[in-house]
Amino acid sequence: MKKIFIGVLLFAVLAVGYWLISPLFIDVRVNEAFPSEISGEIKTLSKEVLRDDRAAFVADMNKMAMEEHVMNEAMPLTSEPRLLAVGNFESVAHRGFGTAKLFEVPGGDIYLRFENFEVLNGPDLRVFLSKSREVNSAADLGEDAFELGSLKGNKGDQNYVIDAKTAQTEIDITEYHSVIIYCKPFKVVFNSAFLDFDAEELIEFGSREQTASKADLSGGWLMVSSETLSWDSIILNEDGTYFSHLKERPFDTGTWDYSDDILELKSDAGLSMNLSFSDLTLKENKLELEQNGLQTVWNKVE
C-alpha cells in the first residue's frame, strides 16, 4: 500500500513538473490579421450577400441602422482603426521583444495588438494591462490591473479585444500605461511594454499616407542597438549622399533616397539595402525599426 501511495505521489509530482517546465521548450506561433483586414473580409462578405438578395438586404440594413442610431447616437465612432498608443516590449524576468499597439476600431472595440512579438514561453502566461508605468514584479501590477486572457502564443502577431461596452463603461483605457506578460503560477512578470498615448509626438509610417519628408531624415544618426544592421553610425546628407561607419570595416559611402515610405541606401561598393518604413516609427529624435522580428534603434545626433 505504501509503495502504491509513493508511486501515485511521484506520478503527480512528475505531471505537475512537466506542466510547469515543458512550455519553456515549446514555441507557439500565431499570425492573426490586423483589425482593418478583418473588417475588409466582412465588407467583402456583405457585398456577396448584397448581390444575392439586394432588396431584402437593404431593407434589413436600414432597419438595423435606425436601431443602431438610437442606441449609439451618443458614441462617436471612428471610420477606420485609430492608433491610440504604442510601446516596445522589454525583458523583465526573461528575454523578449516586439511592439504593443492599442487601436480603436469602428464600433468602439479596443484592440491590443502585438507585432513582431517573441518572448520565452511559460506555464499559464496571461496578458494584463496595468495602470503602473513600470512593472517588474507581481506587486507592481496593482489591484486594478485588467486581464485580457491567456497569451495566445509566445511568437507572432496577435490581437486581444476589449469590447466597446467594457471600454466605454467599465475602464478608462488611457489610465493603463503598461502591457504585461505574466506567469500566473509563479507570479512572475516575464515582459512589459510601456504604452505611449502621446499621439501628437508619434508618427507612424504605414501604407495610408507618407507622413515624413526627406528633410526629416537628413542628418546624423547614431546606432543605439541592432540585431540586423552592421552600422555604428550614419550621416544622411541633404544632397542625397551618405557616409557611415560600419562594424566590419572603417567606413562606407553611397547614395540614399526616400519615397513611397521606403528608405533606399545604395553603397558605392555595390551593396544596397531597402528599409520599409511600414516597420518603422519616428518619435522625436529616435528611429525605431522592426523587421522580421528584429529591432534596430537610431538616435539623431544634433
CSV table of C-alpha atoms in Angstrom, one decimal:
chain,number,residue,atom,x,y,z
A,1,MET,CA,0.0,0.0,0.0
A,2,LYS,CA,2.8,2.3,0.9
A,3,LYS,CA,4.5,1.7,-2.4
A,4,ILE,CA,1.3,2.4,-4.3
A,5,PHE,CA,0.9,5.7,-2.5
A,6,ILE,CA,4.5,6.7,-3.2
A,7,GLY,CA,4.1,5.7,-6.9
A,8,VAL,CA,0.9,7.9,-7.2
A,9,LEU,CA,2.6,10.8,-5.4
A,10,LEU,CA,5.7,10.5,-7.7
A,11,PHE,CA,3.5,10.4,-10.8
A,12,ALA,CA,1.6,13.5,-9.6
A,13,VAL,CA,4.8,15.4,-9.0
A,14,LEU,CA,6.2,14.5,-12.4
A,15,ALA,CA,2.9,15.5,-14.1
A,16,VAL,CA,2.9,18.9,-12.4
A,17,GLY,CA,6.6,19.3,-13.1
A,18,TYR,CA,6.1,18.6,-16.8
A,19,TRP,CA,3.2,21.1,-17.0
A,20,LEU,CA,5.3,23.8,-15.4
A,21,ILE,CA,8.6,23.2,-17.2
A,22,SER,CA,7.6,21.9,-20.7
A,23,PRO,CA,6.3,25.2,-22.1
A,24,LEU,CA,9.8,26.6,-21.8
A,25,PHE,CA,10.9,24.3,-24.6
A,26,ILE,CA,7.8,24.7,-26.8
A,27,ASP,CA,7.1,27.6,-29.1
A,28,VAL,CA,3.6,28.5,-30.0
A,29,ARG,CA,3.4,30.8,-33.1
A,30,VAL,CA,0.2,32.7,-34.1
A,31,ASN,CA,-0.4,35.1,-37.0
A,32,GLU,CA,-3.6,37.0,-36.6
A,33,ALA,CA,-4.8,39.6,-39.1
A,34,PHE,CA,-4.8,43.3,-38.4
A,35,PRO,CA,-8.4,44.5,-37.4
A,36,SER,CA,-8.7,46.5,-40.7
A,37,GLU,CA,-8.0,43.3,-42.6
A,38,ILE,CA,-10.7,41.5,-40.6
A,39,SER,CA,-13.2,44.3,-41.4
A,40,GLY,CA,-12.2,44.1,-45.0
A,41,GLU,CA,-13.2,40.5,-45.1
A,42,ILE,CA,-16.6,41.4,-43.5
A,43,LYS,CA,-17.2,44.0,-46.2
A,44,THR,CA,-16.4,41.5,-49.0
A,45,LEU,CA,-18.9,39.1,-47.5
A,46,SER,CA,-21.5,41.9,-47.2
A,47,LYS,CA,-21.1,42.6,-51.0
A,48,GLU,CA,-21.7,39.0,-51.8
A,49,VAL,CA,-24.9,38.9,-49.8
A,50,LEU,CA,-26.0,42.1,-51.4
A,51,ARG,CA,-25.7,40.6,-54.8
A,52,ASP,CA,-27.7,37.6,-53.8
A,53,ASP,CA,-30.7,39.5,-52.4
A,54,ARG,CA,-30.2,43.2,-52.7
A,55,ALA,CA,-33.7,44.3,-51.8
A,56,ALA,CA,-34.0,42.2,-48.7
A,57,PHE,CA,-30.5,43.0,-47.6
A,58,VAL,CA,-31.0,46.8,-48.0
A,59,ALA,CA,-34.3,46.7,-46.0
A,60,ASP,CA,-32.7,44.7,-43.2
A,61,MET,CA,-29.7,47.0,-43.1
A,62,ASN,CA,-31.9,50.1,-43.0
A,63,LYS,CA,-33.8,48.7,-40.1
A,64,MET,CA,-30.6,47.8,-38.2
A,65,ALA,CA,-29.1,51.3,-39.0
A,66,MET,CA,-32.1,53.0,-37.4
A,67,GLU,CA,-31.9,50.9,-34.3
A,68,GLU,CA,-28.2,51.4,-34.1
A,69,HIS,CA,-28.6,55.2,-34.4
A,70,VAL,CA,-30.9,55.2,-31.4
A,71,MET,CA,-28.5,53.1,-29.3
A,72,ASN,CA,-25.3,54.8,-30.3
A,73,GLU,CA,-26.1,58.4,-31.1
A,74,ALA,CA,-24.0,59.5,-28.0
A,75,MET,CA,-21.0,57.4,-29.0
A,76,PRO,CA,-18.7,58.9,-31.7
A,77,LEU,CA,-17.2,56.1,-33.7
A,78,THR,CA,-14.1,56.0,-35.9
A,79,SER,CA,-14.4,55.1,-39.6
A,80,GLU,CA,-11.1,53.2,-39.6
A,81,PRO,CA,-8.8,51.8,-36.9
A,82,ARG,CA,-7.2,54.7,-34.9
A,83,LEU,CA,-3.9,54.2,-33.2
A,84,LEU,CA,-4.2,55.2,-29.5
A,85,ALA,CA,-0.8,54.2,-28.0
A,86,VAL,CA,2.3,52.2,-28.8
A,87,GLY,CA,5.1,50.6,-26.8
A,88,ASN,CA,8.0,48.2,-27.1
A,89,PHE,CA,8.3,45.0,-25.1
A,90,GLU,CA,11.2,44.8,-22.7
A,91,SER,CA,12.8,41.9,-20.9
A,92,VAL,CA,12.0,41.6,-17.2
A,93,ALA,CA,12.4,38.1,-15.9
A,94,HIS,CA,13.0,36.7,-19.3
A,95,ARG,CA,14.2,38.0,-22.7
A,96,GLY,CA,11.5,39.2,-25.1
A,97,PHE,CA,10.8,41.8,-27.8
A,98,GLY,CA,8.1,43.2,-30.0
A,99,THR,CA,5.6,46.0,-30.3
A,100,ALA,CA,2.4,46.5,-28.4
A,101,LYS,CA,-0.2,48.8,-30.1
A,102,LEU,CA,-3.7,49.9,-28.9
A,103,PHE,CA,-6.2,50.6,-31.6
A,104,GLU,CA,-9.8,51.8,-31.5
A,105,VAL,CA,-11.8,50.2,-34.4
A,106,PRO,CA,-15.2,51.1,-35.9
A,107,GLY,CA,-17.8,50.1,-33.4
A,108,GLY,CA,-15.9,51.2,-30.3
A,109,ASP,CA,-13.9,48.0,-29.6
A,110,ILE,CA,-10.3,48.4,-28.4
A,111,TYR,CA,-7.7,46.1,-29.9
A,112,LEU,CA,-4.4,45.4,-28.2
A,113,ARG,CA,-2.2,44.1,-31.0
A,114,PHE,CA,1.3,42.5,-30.7
A,115,GLU,CA,3.5,42.8,-33.7
A,116,ASN,CA,6.9,41.1,-34.3
A,117,PHE,CA,6.3,39.6,-30.9
A,118,GLU,CA,8.6,37.0,-29.3
A,119,VAL,CA,9.0,36.0,-25.7
A,120,LEU,CA,10.0,32.9,-23.8
A,121,ASN,CA,7.1,30.5,-23.3
A,122,GLY,CA,6.0,29.5,-19.9
A,123,PRO,CA,3.1,27.9,-17.9
A,124,ASP,CA,-0.2,29.7,-17.9
A,125,LEU,CA,1.0,33.1,-19.2
A,126,ARG,CA,-1.6,35.9,-19.1
A,127,VAL,CA,-1.9,39.3,-20.7
A,128,PHE,CA,-2.6,42.2,-18.3
A,129,LEU,CA,-3.0,46.0,-18.6
A,130,SER,CA,-1.6,47.9,-15.6
A,131,LYS,CA,-2.0,51.5,-14.5
A,132,SER,CA,1.6,51.4,-13.3
A,133,ARG,CA,4.2,52.9,-15.6
A,134,GLU,CA,6.9,50.4,-14.5
A,135,VAL,CA,6.0,46.8,-13.7
A,136,ASN,CA,8.8,44.5,-12.6
A,137,SER,CA,7.0,42.3,-10.0
A,138,ALA,CA,3.6,41.0,-9.2
A,139,ALA,CA,3.2,43.7,-6.6
A,140,ASP,CA,3.7,46.4,-9.3
A,141,LEU,CA,0.6,45.2,-11.2
A,142,GLY,CA,-1.8,46.9,-8.9
A,143,GLU,CA,-5.2,45.7,-7.7
A,144,ASP,CA,-6.9,47.3,-10.6
A,145,ALA,CA,-4.9,45.5,-13.3
A,146,PHE,CA,-7.1,44.4,-16.2
A,147,GLU,CA,-6.7,40.9,-17.5
A,148,LEU,CA,-7.2,40.2,-21.2
A,149,GLY,CA,-6.9,36.5,-21.0
A,150,SER,CA,-4.2,33.8,-21.7
A,151,LEU,CA,-1.3,34.6,-24.0
A,152,LYS,CA,-2.3,33.1,-27.4
A,153,GLY,CA,1.3,32.3,-28.4
A,154,ASN,CA,4.8,33.3,-27.4
A,155,LYS,CA,5.6,34.3,-31.0
A,156,GLY,CA,3.9,36.1,-33.8
A,157,ASP,CA,1.2,38.9,-34.4
A,158,GLN,CA,-1.9,38.6,-32.3
A,159,ASN,CA,-4.9,40.6,-31.1
A,160,TYR,CA,-6.7,41.0,-27.8
A,161,VAL,CA,-10.1,42.7,-27.8
A,162,ILE,CA,-11.7,44.9,-25.2
A,163,ASP,CA,-15.4,45.1,-26.3
A,164,ALA,CA,-17.0,48.5,-26.8
A,165,LYS,CA,-19.2,48.2,-23.7
A,166,THR,CA,-16.3,47.5,-21.4
A,167,ALA,CA,-14.2,50.2,-23.0
A,168,GLN,CA,-16.9,52.8,-22.6
A,169,THR,CA,-18.4,52.0,-19.2
A,170,GLU,CA,-16.0,49.9,-17.1
A,171,ILE,CA,-12.5,51.1,-17.8
A,172,ASP,CA,-10.7,54.2,-19.0
A,173,ILE,CA,-8.1,52.8,-21.4
A,174,THR,CA,-6.0,56.0,-21.1
A,175,GLU,CA,-5.3,55.2,-17.5
A,176,TYR,CA,-3.5,52.0,-18.3
A,177,HIS,CA,0.2,52.6,-19.1
A,178,SER,CA,1.7,49.1,-19.3
A,179,VAL,CA,1.1,45.8,-21.1
A,180,ILE,CA,2.3,42.8,-19.0
A,181,ILE,CA,3.1,39.2,-19.8
A,182,TYR,CA,2.6,37.5,-16.5
A,183,CYS,CA,3.2,33.9,-15.3
A,184,LYS,CA,0.3,33.2,-13.0
A,185,PRO,CA,1.5,30.0,-11.3
A,186,PHE,CA,4.9,31.6,-10.3
A,187,LYS,CA,3.6,35.2,-10.0
A,188,VAL,CA,6.4,36.4,-12.2
A,189,VAL,CA,6.4,39.2,-14.7
A,190,PHE,CA,8.1,37.9,-17.9
A,191,ASN,CA,7.9,41.1,-20.0
A,192,SER,CA,6.4,44.5,-20.1
A,193,ALA,CA,5.7,47.3,-22.6
A,194,PHE,CA,5.2,51.0,-21.6
A,195,LEU,CA,2.3,52.4,-23.6
A,196,ASP,CA,2.8,55.9,-25.0
A,197,PHE,CA,-0.5,57.8,-25.5
A,198,ASP,CA,1.1,61.0,-26.8
A,199,ALA,CA,-0.2,60.8,-30.3
A,200,GLU,CA,1.0,64.3,-31.2
A,201,GLU,CA,4.6,63.2,-31.0
A,202,LEU,CA,4.1,59.8,-32.6
A,203,ILE,CA,4.4,59.5,-36.4
A,204,GLU,CA,3.6,56.1,-37.8
A,205,PHE,CA,4.9,55.2,-41.2
A,206,GLY,CA,2.4,52.9,-42.9
A,207,SER,CA,0.7,52.3,-46.2
A,208,ARG,CA,-2.0,55.0,-45.8
A,209,GLU,CA,0.0,58.2,-46.4
A,210,GLN,CA,3.6,59.3,-46.4
A,211,THR,CA,3.9,61.5,-43.3
A,212,ALA,CA,7.5,62.5,-43.4
A,213,SER,CA,9.7,64.3,-45.9
A,214,LYS,CA,13.2,63.6,-47.0
A,215,ALA,CA,14.3,66.6,-44.9
A,216,ASP,CA,13.0,64.8,-41.7
A,217,LEU,CA,15.6,62.1,-42.2
A,218,SER,CA,18.5,64.2,-43.2
A,219,GLY,CA,21.2,64.4,-40.6
A,220,GLY,CA,23.4,62.2,-38.4
A,221,TRP,CA,22.1,59.0,-36.8
A,222,LEU,CA,23.8,57.0,-34.1
A,223,MET,CA,23.0,53.3,-33.9
A,224,VAL,CA,21.9,52.5,-30.3
A,225,SER,CA,21.2,48.8,-30.8
A,226,SER,CA,20.7,46.5,-33.7
A,227,GLU,CA,20.2,42.8,-34.3
A,228,THR,CA,20.3,43.1,-38.1
A,229,LEU,CA,22.4,46.0,-39.4
A,230,SER,CA,26.1,46.4,-39.2
A,231,TRP,CA,26.3,50.2,-38.9
A,232,ASP,CA,27.5,52.1,-35.8
A,233,SER,CA,26.5,55.4,-37.2
A,234,ILE,CA,25.3,57.0,-40.5
A,235,ILE,CA,25.0,60.6,-41.9
A,236,LEU,CA,22.3,61.2,-44.4
A,237,ASN,CA,23.3,64.3,-46.3
A,238,GLU,CA,20.7,66.6,-47.9
A,239,ASP,CA,22.4,66.2,-51.3
A,240,GLY,CA,21.4,62.5,-51.3
A,241,THR,CA,24.8,61.1,-50.3
A,242,TYR,CA,25.6,59.2,-47.1
A,243,PHE,CA,28.6,58.4,-45.0
A,244,SER,CA,28.6,55.6,-42.5
A,245,HIS,CA,30.8,53.8,-40.1
A,246,LEU,CA,30.5,50.1,-40.1
A,247,LYS,CA,31.5,47.4,-37.6
A,248,GLU,CA,33.2,45.2,-40.2
A,249,ARG,CA,35.2,47.9,-42.0
A,250,PRO,CA,36.2,51.6,-41.2
A,251,PHE,CA,33.5,53.4,-43.3
A,252,ASP,CA,31.1,53.2,-46.2
A,253,THR,CA,29.8,55.8,-48.6
A,254,GLY,CA,26.9,55.9,-51.1
A,255,THR,CA,23.6,57.5,-52.1
A,256,TRP,CA,20.2,57.4,-50.4
A,257,ASP,CA,16.7,58.3,-51.4
A,258,TYR,CA,13.3,58.3,-49.7
A,259,SER,CA,10.0,57.9,-51.5
A,260,ASP,CA,6.8,55.9,-51.0
A,261,ASP,CA,7.7,55.3,-47.4
A,262,ILE,CA,10.9,53.4,-48.4
A,263,LEU,CA,14.4,54.4,-47.5
A,264,GLU,CA,16.8,53.1,-50.1
A,265,LEU,CA,20.5,53.0,-49.4
A,266,LYS,CA,23.0,52.2,-52.2
A,267,SER,CA,26.6,51.7,-51.3
A,268,ASP,CA,29.4,52.8,-53.6
A,269,ALA,CA,30.8,49.3,-53.0
A,270,GLY,CA,27.9,47.9,-54.9
A,271,LEU,CA,25.8,46.9,-51.8
A,272,SER,CA,22.2,48.0,-51.4
A,273,MET,CA,19.6,47.8,-48.8
A,274,ASN,CA,15.9,48.8,-48.7
A,275,LEU,CA,14.2,49.7,-45.4
A,276,SER,CA,10.4,49.7,-45.4
A,277,PHE,CA,9.0,52.5,-43.4
A,278,SER,CA,5.9,50.4,-42.6
A,279,ASP,CA,8.1,48.7,-40.0
A,280,LEU,CA,9.5,51.9,-38.5
A,281,THR,CA,8.4,54.7,-36.2
A,282,LEU,CA,9.8,58.2,-35.9
A,283,LYS,CA,9.4,59.7,-32.4
A,284,GLU,CA,11.1,62.9,-31.6
A,285,ASN,CA,14.8,62.2,-32.4
A,286,LYS,CA,14.6,58.4,-32.5
A,287,LEU,CA,14.0,56.0,-35.3
A,288,GLU,CA,12.8,52.5,-34.2
A,289,LEU,CA,12.9,49.8,-36.9
A,290,GLU,CA,11.5,46.4,-36.6
A,291,GLN,CA,12.0,44.0,-39.5
A,292,ASN,CA,11.3,40.3,-39.4
A,293,GLY,CA,11.1,40.4,-35.6
A,294,LEU,CA,14.5,42.1,-35.1
A,295,GLN,CA,14.8,45.6,-33.8
A,296,THR,CA,17.1,48.5,-34.7
A,297,VAL,CA,17.2,51.8,-32.9
A,298,TRP,CA,18.9,55.0,-34.2
A,299,ASN,CA,19.2,58.3,-32.2
A,300,LYS,CA,19.6,61.5,-34.1
A,301,VAL,CA,22.8,63.4,-33.4
A,302,GLU,CA,22.3,67.2,-33.4
